């Protein structure tokens, strides 16, 4: 499910430690989406490449799992991350870059009132090719 839209990841322990180390930098924030009650992890949201100063923006990455899609967990979880980003982190803008065929991801940002800003050809190298992406974004005032 993930392979089509995200870069293939090395699943070794060392690679995971490196991945976690990313969130020790002030430019990256990582969240897991957990079910109330059981605490089971049902997804994750990252805010990457945070730019401060007069921009105050970050780029979203997110994923659910095959067994956890289709329940609204990501809508609720990403909505909470947005509140945290615009509140505690004092960001002003969040963007998501999404391949045009990734309908579940487009539906997710539309539900959360992101707007389509444009189209970036050959935006990201994923699974052997440069992929076009749509750019969607939301500001604190729009949320
Ligand atoms: C993108 C992705 C996170 C979306 O996950 P999702 O499960 O569709 O999102 P949600 O958890 O918010 O669930 C919403 C779906 O559950 C349905 N749903 C069922 N019960 C619901 C409830 N109680 N509340 C809200 N939605 C509910 C909604 O109708 C919606 O389905 P629809 O889009 O067919 O209408 C997921 O498809 C994914 O991980 N994809 C692979 C990784 C990826 O593409 N990442 C993004 C790269 S840009």
CSV table of C-alpha atoms and ligand atoms in Angstrom, one decimal:
chain,number,residue,atom,x,y,z
A,1,UNK,CA,0.0,0.0,0.0
A,2,UNK,CA,2.8,2.4,0.9
A,3,UNK,CA,5.3,1.4,-1.8
A,4,UNK,CA,3.4,3.1,-4.6
A,5,UNK,CA,3.4,6.6,-3.0
A,6,UNK,CA,6.4,6.7,-0.7
A,7,UNK,CA,10.1,6.0,-1.2
A,8,UNK,CA,11.2,2.5,-0.3
A,9,UNK,CA,12.7,2.4,3.2
A,10,UNK,CA,15.5,0.3,4.7
A,11,UNK,CA,13.9,-1.6,7.5
A,12,UNK,CA,17.1,-2.2,9.5
A,13,UNK,CA,17.4,-1.2,13.1
A,14,UNK,CA,20.2,1.3,12.2
A,15,UNK,CA,18.0,2.9,9.5
A,16,UNK,CA,15.2,3.3,12.1
A,17,UNK,CA,17.6,4.9,14.6
A,18,UNK,CA,18.7,7.3,11.9
A,19,UNK,CA,15.1,8.1,11.0
A,20,UNK,CA,14.3,8.8,14.7
A,21,UNK,CA,17.4,11.0,14.9
A,22,UNK,CA,15.8,13.3,12.3
A,23,UNK,CA,13.3,14.5,15.0
A,24,UNK,CA,16.1,15.7,17.3
A,25,UNK,CA,16.5,18.6,14.9
A,26,UNK,CA,14.3,21.7,15.2
A,27,UNK,CA,13.4,21.4,11.5
A,28,UNK,CA,11.5,18.1,11.9
A,29,UNK,CA,8.6,17.0,14.2
A,30,UNK,CA,7.3,13.4,14.3
A,31,UNK,CA,4.0,12.2,15.7
A,32,UNK,CA,2.3,8.8,15.9
A,33,UNK,CA,-1.5,8.5,15.8
A,34,UNK,CA,-2.7,6.3,18.6
A,35,UNK,CA,-6.2,4.9,19.4
A,36,UNK,CA,-7.7,6.2,22.6
A,37,UNK,CA,-8.2,3.3,25.0
A,38,UNK,CA,-5.7,0.8,23.6
A,39,UNK,CA,-2.9,3.2,22.6
A,40,UNK,CA,-2.4,1.1,19.4
A,41,UNK,CA,-0.5,3.0,16.7
A,42,UNK,CA,-2.6,3.4,13.6
A,43,UNK,CA,-0.6,6.0,11.7
A,44,UNK,CA,2.1,8.6,11.7
A,45,UNK,CA,2.4,12.2,10.7
A,46,UNK,CA,5.7,14.1,10.2
A,47,UNK,CA,6.3,17.8,9.8
A,48,UNK,CA,9.4,18.1,7.7
A,49,UNK,CA,11.7,20.9,6.5
A,50,UNK,CA,10.3,23.5,8.9
A,51,UNK,CA,11.3,27.0,7.9
A,52,UNK,CA,11.1,29.7,10.6
A,53,UNK,CA,11.6,33.5,10.3
A,54,UNK,CA,9.2,35.2,8.0
A,55,UNK,CA,8.0,31.9,6.5
A,56,UNK,CA,6.9,29.7,9.5
A,57,UNK,CA,6.0,26.7,7.3
A,58,UNK,CA,6.5,23.0,7.2
A,59,UNK,CA,5.9,20.1,4.8
A,60,UNK,CA,3.7,17.2,5.8
A,61,UNK,CA,4.4,13.5,5.4
A,62,UNK,CA,1.8,11.0,6.7
A,63,UNK,CA,0.9,7.3,6.5
A,64,UNK,CA,-1.7,4.9,7.9
A,65,UNK,CA,-1.3,1.1,7.5
A,66,UNK,CA,-3.3,-1.3,5.4
A,67,UNK,CA,-5.2,-2.5,8.4
A,68,UNK,CA,-6.0,1.0,9.8
A,69,UNK,CA,-7.2,2.9,6.7
A,70,UNK,CA,-10.8,3.8,6.1
A,71,UNK,CA,-11.8,4.6,9.7
A,72,UNK,CA,-11.2,8.3,9.9
A,73,UNK,CA,-8.2,7.9,12.2
A,74,UNK,CA,-5.9,10.0,9.9
A,75,UNK,CA,-8.4,12.8,9.5
A,76,UNK,CA,-8.7,13.1,13.3
A,77,UNK,CA,-5.0,12.6,13.9
A,78,UNK,CA,-3.8,15.0,11.2
A,79,UNK,CA,-6.4,17.5,12.5
A,80,UNK,CA,-4.8,17.3,16.0
A,81,UNK,CA,-1.3,17.7,14.5
A,82,UNK,CA,-2.5,20.8,12.7
A,83,UNK,CA,-3.8,22.2,16.0
A,84,UNK,CA,-0.4,21.5,17.6
A,85,UNK,CA,1.5,23.0,14.6
A,86,UNK,CA,-0.6,26.2,14.5
A,87,UNK,CA,-0.7,26.5,18.3
A,88,UNK,CA,2.3,25.2,20.2
A,89,UNK,CA,4.7,25.2,17.3
A,90,UNK,CA,3.5,28.6,16.1
A,91,UNK,CA,3.7,27.6,12.4
A,92,UNK,CA,1.7,29.6,9.9
A,93,UNK,CA,1.5,27.2,6.9
A,94,UNK,CA,1.5,23.5,6.3
A,95,UNK,CA,1.9,22.0,2.9
A,96,UNK,CA,1.4,18.5,1.4
A,97,UNK,CA,2.8,17.3,-1.9
A,98,UNK,CA,0.6,14.6,-3.3
A,99,UNK,CA,0.8,12.5,-6.5
A,100,UNK,CA,-2.3,13.2,-8.7
A,101,UNK,CA,-3.4,9.5,-8.6
A,102,UNK,CA,-3.2,9.3,-4.8
A,103,UNK,CA,-6.9,9.7,-4.2
A,104,UNK,CA,-7.0,8.7,-0.5
A,105,UNK,CA,-4.4,11.3,0.3
A,106,UNK,CA,-6.1,14.0,-1.8
A,107,UNK,CA,-9.4,13.2,0.0
A,108,UNK,CA,-7.7,13.5,3.3
A,109,UNK,CA,-6.4,17.0,2.8
A,110,UNK,CA,-9.6,18.1,1.1
A,111,UNK,CA,-11.5,17.0,4.2
A,112,UNK,CA,-9.2,19.1,6.3
A,113,UNK,CA,-9.8,22.2,4.1
A,114,UNK,CA,-6.4,22.4,2.4
A,115,UNK,CA,-6.4,24.3,-0.9
A,116,UNK,CA,-4.7,23.2,-4.1
A,117,UNK,CA,-1.9,25.7,-4.8
A,118,UNK,CA,-0.4,24.2,-7.9
A,119,UNK,CA,1.3,21.4,-9.8
A,120,UNK,CA,5.0,20.5,-9.5
A,121,UNK,CA,6.3,18.4,-12.4
A,122,UNK,CA,9.0,15.9,-11.5
A,123,UNK,CA,8.8,17.0,-7.9
A,124,UNK,CA,10.1,13.9,-6.0
A,125,UNK,CA,12.1,10.8,-6.9
A,126,UNK,CA,10.1,7.8,-5.7
A,127,UNK,CA,10.6,4.2,-6.7
A,128,UNK,CA,12.8,4.8,-9.6
A,129,UNK,CA,11.3,7.9,-11.3
A,130,UNK,CA,10.7,11.6,-10.8
A,131,UNK,CA,7.0,11.9,-9.9
A,132,UNK,CA,4.7,14.8,-10.5
A,133,UNK,CA,2.9,16.1,-7.4
A,134,UNK,CA,0.0,18.5,-6.6
A,135,UNK,CA,0.8,21.0,-3.9
A,136,UNK,CA,-1.8,21.5,-1.3
A,137,UNK,CA,-1.5,23.9,1.7
A,138,UNK,CA,-3.4,25.4,4.6
A,139,UNK,CA,-2.6,28.5,6.7
A,140,UNK,CA,-3.5,29.1,10.4
A,141,UNK,CA,-6.2,31.5,9.3
A,142,UNK,CA,-7.9,28.9,7.1
A,143,UNK,CA,-7.8,26.0,9.6
B,1,LIG,C1,-3.3,8.8,2.7
B,1,LIG,C2,-3.8,7.9,3.8
B,1,LIG,C3,-3.1,8.3,5.1
B,1,LIG,C4,-5.3,8.2,4.0
B,1,LIG,O1,-5.8,7.3,4.9
B,1,LIG,P1,-7.4,7.1,5.1
B,1,LIG,O2,-7.6,5.9,5.9
B,1,LIG,O3,-8.1,7.2,3.8
B,1,LIG,O4,-7.8,8.4,6.0
B,1,LIG,P2,-8.7,8.4,7.3
B,1,LIG,O5,-8.1,7.6,8.3
B,1,LIG,O6,-9.0,9.8,7.6
B,1,LIG,O7,-10.0,7.7,6.8
B,1,LIG,C5,-10.9,8.3,5.9
B,1,LIG,C6,-11.7,7.3,5.2
B,1,LIG,O8,-12.4,6.5,6.2
B,1,LIG,C7,-13.8,6.6,6.0
B,1,LIG,N1,-14.4,6.6,7.3
B,1,LIG,C8,-15.0,5.5,7.8
B,1,LIG,N2,-15.4,5.8,9.1
B,1,LIG,C9,-15.1,7.1,9.3
B,1,LIG,C10,-15.3,7.9,10.5
B,1,LIG,N3,-15.9,7.5,11.6
B,1,LIG,N4,-14.9,9.2,10.4
B,1,LIG,C11,-14.3,9.6,9.3
B,1,LIG,N5,-14.1,8.9,8.2
B,1,LIG,C12,-14.5,7.6,8.2
B,1,LIG,C13,-14.0,7.9,5.2
B,1,LIG,O9,-15.2,7.9,4.4
B,1,LIG,C14,-12.8,7.9,4.3
B,1,LIG,O10,-12.9,7.1,3.2
B,1,LIG,P3,-13.1,7.8,1.7
B,1,LIG,O11,-11.9,8.7,1.5
B,1,LIG,O12,-13.1,6.6,0.8
B,1,LIG,O13,-14.3,8.6,1.8
B,1,LIG,C15,-3.6,6.4,3.5
B,1,LIG,O14,-4.3,6.1,2.3
B,1,LIG,C16,-2.2,6.0,3.4
B,1,LIG,O15,-1.5,5.8,4.3
B,1,LIG,N6,-1.7,5.9,2.1
B,1,LIG,C17,-0.3,5.5,1.8
B,1,LIG,C18,0.7,6.5,2.2
B,1,LIG,C19,0.5,7.8,1.5
B,1,LIG,O16,0.0,7.9,0.4
B,1,LIG,N7,0.9,8.9,2.2
B,1,LIG,C20,0.7,10.3,1.7
B,1,LIG,C21,1.7,10.6,0.6
B,1,LIG,S1,1.3,12.2,0.0
